[in-house]
């Protein structure tokens, strides 16, 4: 079993890498592969705002580029008081790349964590199976 608190700490650490001059909203993520590696991500904004990429996706794409295709959990951290949930686009990307069983660890401003299955955050999701019918 992985250490959810440790993964949350890695997400908080990754937040410092955010490039967010437009929103000033810094987000960090830490994605744990089944092989035990942790991939950190942070949001990277763009002056053409729509080209911004979220922390969760930078972590997921980096992990895939490094050859990982099986994942256990992702932790997400921001500077919000309440638990920071992943946006809809990231839920879809995580569902495709990491699967619906992924554990999603949310953190709040008090350093507390709350864990969900991705399937709870993205029920009745679109996926590759629909492309086969
Ligand atoms: N952001 C993330 O990195 N992850 C999310 O799940 C929510 C939003 C980023 C995108 C943008 O740089 C900033 O937060 C404000 O939306």
Coordinates of N, CA and C and ligand atoms in Angstrom, one line a residue:
X1 N 0.8 -1.2 0.0 CA 0.0 0.0 0.0 C 0.9 1.3 0.0
X2 N 0.5 2.2 -0.8 CA 1.3 3.4 -0.9 C 1.0 4.4 0.3
X3 N 1.9 5.3 0.5 CA 1.8 6.3 1.6 C 1.2 7.6 1.0
X4 N -0.1 7.7 1.3 CA -0.9 8.8 0.7 C -0.4 10.2 1.2
X5 N 0.0 10.2 2.5 CA 0.5 11.5 3.0 C 1.8 11.9 2.3
X6 N 2.7 10.9 2.0 CA 3.9 11.2 1.4 C 3.7 11.7 0.0
X7 N 2.7 11.0 -0.7 CA 2.4 11.5 -2.1 C 1.8 12.9 -2.1
X8 N 1.1 13.2 -1.0 CA 0.5 14.6 -0.9 C 1.7 15.6 -0.7
X9 N 2.6 15.2 0.1 CA 3.8 16.0 0.3 C 4.5 16.3 -1.0
X10 N 4.6 15.3 -1.8 CA 5.3 15.5 -3.1 C 4.5 16.4 -4.0
X11 N 3.2 16.4 -3.9 CA 2.3 17.3 -4.7 C 2.5 18.7 -4.2
X12 N 2.6 18.9 -2.9 CA 2.8 20.2 -2.3 C 4.2 20.8 -2.8
X13 N 5.2 19.9 -2.7 CA 6.5 20.3 -3.2 C 6.5 20.7 -4.6
X14 N 5.8 20.0 -5.5 CA 5.7 20.3 -6.9 C 5.1 21.6 -7.2
X15 N 4.2 22.0 -6.4 CA 3.5 23.3 -6.5 C 4.5 24.5 -6.8
X16 N 5.7 24.4 -6.2 CA 6.6 25.5 -6.3 C 7.2 25.6 -7.7
X17 N 6.9 24.6 -8.6 CA 7.4 24.6 -10.0 C 6.4 25.2 -10.9
X18 N 5.2 25.6 -10.4 CA 4.1 26.1 -11.2 C 4.6 27.4 -11.9
X19 N 4.2 27.5 -13.2 CA 4.4 28.8 -13.9 C 3.0 29.3 -14.2
X20 N 2.6 30.2 -13.3 CA 1.2 30.7 -13.3 C 1.1 32.2 -13.1
X21 N 1.8 33.0 -14.1 CA 1.8 34.4 -14.0 C 0.4 35.1 -14.2
X22 N -0.5 34.4 -14.9 CA -1.8 35.0 -15.2 C -2.8 34.8 -14.1
X23 N -2.9 33.6 -13.7 CA -3.9 33.3 -12.6 C -3.4 33.4 -11.2
X24 N -2.0 33.3 -11.1 CA -1.4 33.2 -9.8 C -1.9 32.1 -9.0
X25 N -2.5 31.1 -9.6 CA -3.0 29.9 -8.9 C -2.1 28.8 -9.1
X26 N -1.3 28.4 -8.1 CA -0.3 27.4 -8.3 C -0.8 26.1 -7.8
X27 N -0.6 25.1 -8.7 CA -1.1 23.7 -8.5 C 0.1 22.8 -8.6
X28 N 0.1 21.8 -7.8 CA 1.1 20.7 -7.9 C 0.5 19.4 -7.9
X29 N 1.1 18.4 -8.5 CA 0.6 17.0 -8.6 C 1.7 16.1 -8.4
X30 N 1.4 14.9 -7.9 CA 2.4 13.8 -7.8 C 1.7 12.5 -8.1
X31 N 2.2 11.9 -9.2 CA 1.5 10.7 -9.7 C 2.4 9.5 -9.4
X32 N 1.8 8.5 -8.8 CA 2.6 7.3 -8.4 C 2.3 6.1 -9.4
X33 N 3.4 5.6 -10.0 CA 3.2 4.5 -10.9 C 3.2 3.2 -10.1
X34 N 2.7 2.1 -10.8 CA 2.7 0.8 -10.1 C 4.1 0.3 -9.8
X35 N 5.1 0.8 -10.6 CA 6.5 0.4 -10.4 C 7.1 1.2 -9.2
X36 N 6.3 2.1 -8.6 CA 6.8 2.8 -7.4 C 7.5 4.1 -7.7
X37 N 7.5 4.6 -9.0 CA 8.1 5.9 -9.2 C 7.0 7.0 -9.1
X38 N 7.5 8.2 -8.7 CA 6.6 9.3 -8.5 C 7.0 10.4 -9.5
X39 N 6.0 10.8 -10.2 CA 6.2 11.9 -11.2 C 5.5 13.1 -10.8
X40 N 6.2 14.2 -10.6 CA 5.6 15.5 -10.2 C 5.2 16.3 -11.4
X41 N 4.2 17.1 -11.2 CA 3.7 18.0 -12.2 C 3.3 19.3 -11.6
X42 N 3.2 20.3 -12.4 CA 2.8 21.6 -12.0 C 2.1 22.3 -13.2
X43 N 1.2 23.2 -12.9 CA 0.5 23.9 -14.0 C 1.5 24.9 -14.7
X44 N 1.4 24.9 -16.0 CA 2.2 25.8 -16.8 C 1.3 26.6 -17.7
X45 N 1.2 27.9 -17.4 CA 0.3 28.7 -18.2 C 1.0 29.3 -19.4
X46 N 0.1 29.9 -20.3 CA 0.6 30.4 -21.5 C -0.1 31.8 -21.8
X47 N 0.6 32.7 -22.4 CA 0.0 34.0 -22.7 C -1.2 33.9 -23.6
X48 N -1.3 32.8 -24.4 CA -2.5 32.4 -25.1 C -3.2 31.5 -24.1
X49 N -4.1 32.0 -23.3 CA -4.5 31.3 -22.1 C -5.0 29.9 -22.3
X50 N -5.6 29.6 -23.4 CA -6.2 28.3 -23.6 C -5.1 27.2 -23.8
X51 N -3.9 27.6 -23.9 CA -2.8 26.7 -24.1 C -2.2 26.2 -22.8
X52 N -2.7 26.8 -21.7 CA -2.3 26.4 -20.4 C -2.5 24.9 -20.1
X53 N -1.6 24.3 -19.4 CA -1.8 22.9 -19.1 C -1.7 22.7 -17.5
X54 N -2.6 21.9 -17.1 CA -2.8 21.7 -15.6 C -1.7 20.8 -15.0
X55 N -1.5 20.9 -13.7 CA -0.5 20.1 -13.0 C -0.7 18.6 -13.2
X56 N -1.9 18.1 -13.2 CA -2.2 16.7 -13.3 C -1.8 16.2 -14.6
X57 N -2.0 17.0 -15.7 CA -1.6 16.5 -17.0 C -0.1 16.6 -17.3
X58 N 0.5 17.6 -16.7 CA 2.0 17.6 -16.9 C 2.6 16.3 -16.2
X59 N 2.1 16.0 -15.1 CA 2.6 14.8 -14.4 C 2.3 13.5 -15.2
X60 N 1.1 13.4 -15.7 CA 0.7 12.2 -16.4 C 1.5 12.0 -17.8
X61 N 1.6 13.1 -18.5 CA 2.3 13.1 -19.8 C 3.8 12.7 -19.5
X62 N 4.4 13.3 -18.5 CA 5.8 13.0 -18.2 C 6.0 11.6 -17.9
X63 N 5.1 11.0 -17.1 CA 5.2 9.6 -16.7 C 5.1 8.7 -17.9
X64 N 4.1 9.0 -18.8 CA 3.9 8.2 -20.0 C 5.2 8.3 -20.9
X65 N 5.7 9.5 -21.0 CA 6.9 9.7 -21.8 C 8.1 8.9 -21.3
X66 N 8.1 8.6 -20.0 CA 9.2 7.8 -19.3 C 8.8 6.4 -19.3
X67 N 7.8 6.0 -20.0 CA 7.5 4.6 -20.2 C 6.5 3.9 -19.3
X68 N 5.9 4.7 -18.4 CA 5.0 4.1 -17.4 C 3.6 4.1 -18.0
X69 N 2.9 2.9 -17.8 CA 1.5 2.8 -18.3 C 0.6 2.3 -17.2
X70 N 1.1 2.0 -16.0 CA 0.2 1.6 -14.9 C 0.4 2.5 -13.7
X71 N -0.7 2.9 -13.1 CA -0.6 3.9 -12.1 C -1.5 3.5 -10.9
X72 N -1.1 4.0 -9.7 CA -1.9 3.7 -8.5 C -2.6 4.9 -8.0
X73 N -2.0 6.0 -8.0 CA -2.6 7.2 -7.3 C -2.0 8.5 -7.7
X74 N -2.8 9.5 -7.6 CA -2.3 10.9 -7.8 C -2.7 11.8 -6.7
X75 N -1.8 12.6 -6.2 CA -2.1 13.6 -5.2 C -2.1 15.0 -5.9
X76 N -3.0 15.9 -5.4 CA -3.1 17.2 -6.0 C -3.1 18.2 -4.9
X77 N -2.3 19.3 -5.1 CA -2.2 20.3 -4.1 C -2.3 21.7 -4.7
X78 N -3.0 22.6 -4.0 CA -3.1 24.0 -4.3 C -3.0 24.9 -3.1
X79 N -3.3 26.1 -3.2 CA -3.3 27.0 -2.0 C -4.7 27.3 -1.5
X80 N -5.6 26.4 -1.8 CA -7.0 26.6 -1.4 C -7.2 26.1 0.0
X81 N -8.2 26.7 0.6 CA -8.6 26.3 2.0 C -9.3 24.9 1.9
X82 N -10.2 24.8 1.0 CA -10.9 23.5 0.8 C -10.1 22.6 0.0
X83 N -10.5 21.3 -0.1 CA -9.8 20.3 -0.9 C -9.9 20.8 -2.4
X84 N -8.8 20.7 -3.1 CA -8.7 21.1 -4.5 C -9.0 19.9 -5.4
X85 N -10.1 19.9 -6.1 CA -10.4 18.8 -7.0 C -9.8 19.0 -8.4
X86 N -9.5 18.0 -9.1 CA -9.0 18.1 -10.5 C -10.1 18.6 -11.4
X87 N -9.7 19.4 -12.4 CA -10.7 19.9 -13.4 C -11.3 18.8 -14.3
X88 N -12.3 19.1 -15.0 CA -13.0 18.0 -15.8 C -12.0 17.5 -16.9
X89 N -11.3 18.3 -17.5 CA -10.4 17.9 -18.6 C -9.3 16.9 -18.0
X90 N -8.8 17.2 -16.8 CA -7.8 16.3 -16.2 C -8.5 15.0 -15.8
X91 N -9.7 15.0 -15.3 CA -10.4 13.8 -15.0 C -10.4 12.9 -16.2
X92 N -10.8 13.4 -17.3 CA -10.9 12.6 -18.6 C -9.5 12.1 -18.9
X93 N -8.5 12.9 -18.9 CA -7.1 12.5 -19.3 C -6.6 11.4 -18.3
X94 N -6.9 11.6 -17.0 CA -6.4 10.6 -16.0 C -7.2 9.3 -16.2
X95 N -8.5 9.4 -16.6 CA -9.3 8.2 -16.8 C -8.7 7.4 -18.0
X96 N -8.3 8.1 -19.1 CA -7.8 7.4 -20.2 C -6.4 6.8 -19.9
X97 N -5.5 7.5 -19.3 CA -4.1 7.1 -19.1 C -3.9 6.3 -17.9
X98 N -4.7 6.5 -16.8 CA -4.4 5.9 -15.5 C -5.5 4.9 -15.1
X99 N -6.6 5.0 -15.7 CA -7.7 4.1 -15.4 C -8.6 4.6 -14.3
X100 N -9.8 4.0 -14.3 CA -10.9 4.5 -13.3 C -10.6 4.1 -11.9
X101 N -9.7 3.1 -11.7 CA -9.3 2.7 -10.3 C -8.3 3.6 -9.6
X102 N -7.8 4.6 -10.4 CA -6.8 5.4 -9.8 C -7.3 6.1 -8.5
X103 N -6.5 6.1 -7.5 CA -6.8 6.8 -6.2 C -6.4 8.3 -6.4
X104 N -7.4 9.1 -6.1 CA -7.1 10.6 -6.2 C -7.1 11.2 -4.8
X105 N -5.9 11.7 -4.5 CA -5.8 12.2 -3.1 C -5.8 13.7 -3.2
X106 N -6.8 14.3 -2.5 CA -7.0 15.7 -2.5 C -6.4 16.3 -1.2
X107 N -5.9 17.5 -1.3 CA -5.3 18.1 -0.1 C -6.0 19.4 0.2
X108 N -6.1 19.8 1.4 CA -6.6 21.1 1.7 C -5.6 22.0 2.4
X109 N -6.0 23.2 2.7 CA -5.1 24.2 3.3 C -4.6 23.8 4.7
X110 N -5.3 22.9 5.4 CA -4.8 22.5 6.7 C -3.8 21.3 6.6
X111 N -3.5 20.9 5.4 CA -2.6 19.7 5.2 C -3.3 18.4 5.4
X112 N -4.7 18.4 5.4 CA -5.4 17.2 5.5 C -5.6 16.6 4.1
X113 N -5.9 15.3 4.1 CA -6.2 14.6 2.8 C -7.5 13.9 2.8
X114 N -8.0 13.8 1.5 CA -9.3 13.1 1.3 C -9.1 12.3 0.0
X115 N -9.4 11.0 0.1 CA -9.1 10.1 -1.1 C -10.4 9.7 -1.8
X116 N -10.4 9.7 -3.1 CA -11.5 9.2 -3.9 C -11.0 8.3 -4.9
X117 N -11.8 7.4 -5.5 CA -11.5 6.7 -6.7 C -11.8 7.6 -7.8
X118 N -11.0 7.5 -8.9 CA -11.3 8.4 -10.1 C -12.8 8.1 -10.6
X119 N -13.2 6.9 -10.5 CA -14.6 6.5 -11.0 C -15.6 7.3 -10.2
X120 N -15.3 7.7 -9.0 CA -16.3 8.5 -8.2 C -16.3 9.9 -8.7
X121 N -15.2 10.4 -9.2 CA -15.1 11.8 -9.6 C -15.5 11.9 -11.1
X122 N -15.5 10.8 -11.8 CA -15.9 10.9 -13.2 C -16.8 9.6 -13.5
X123 N -18.0 9.6 -13.0 CA -18.9 8.5 -13.3 C -19.3 8.5 -14.8
X124 N -19.7 7.3 -15.3 CA -20.2 7.1 -16.6 C -19.3 7.8 -17.6
X125 N -18.1 7.5 -17.6 CA -17.1 8.3 -18.4 C -16.9 7.7 -19.8
X126 N -16.6 8.6 -20.7 CA -16.2 8.3 -22.0 C -14.8 7.6 -22.0
X127 N -14.6 6.7 -22.9 CA -13.3 6.0 -23.0 C -13.2 5.2 -24.3
X128 N -12.0 4.6 -24.4 CA -11.7 3.9 -25.7 C -12.7 2.9 -26.1
X129 N -13.4 2.3 -25.1 CA -14.4 1.2 -25.5 C -15.5 1.7 -26.4
X130 N -15.8 3.0 -26.2 CA -16.9 3.6 -27.1 C -16.4 3.7 -28.6
X131 N -15.1 3.8 -28.8 CA -14.6 4.0 -30.1 C -14.6 2.6 -30.9
X132 N -14.8 1.5 -30.2 CA -14.8 0.2 -30.8 C -16.2 -0.2 -31.3
X133 N -17.3 0.5 -30.8 CA -18.6 0.0 -31.2 C -19.1 0.7 -32.4
Ligands
LIG1 N1 -5.3 24.1 -12.7 C1 -4.6 22.9 -12.5 O1 -3.4 22.9 -12.7 N2 -5.3 21.8 -12.2 C2 -6.6 21.7 -12.0 O2 -7.2 20.6 -11.8 C3 -7.4 23.0 -11.9 C4 -6.8 24.1 -12.6 C5 -4.6 25.3 -13.1 C6 -4.8 25.7 -14.5 C7 -4.5 27.2 -14.4 O3 -3.2 27.4 -14.6 C8 -4.9 27.6 -13.0 O4 -5.0 26.3 -12.3 C9 -6.2 28.3 -12.9 O5 -7.2 27.6 -13.5

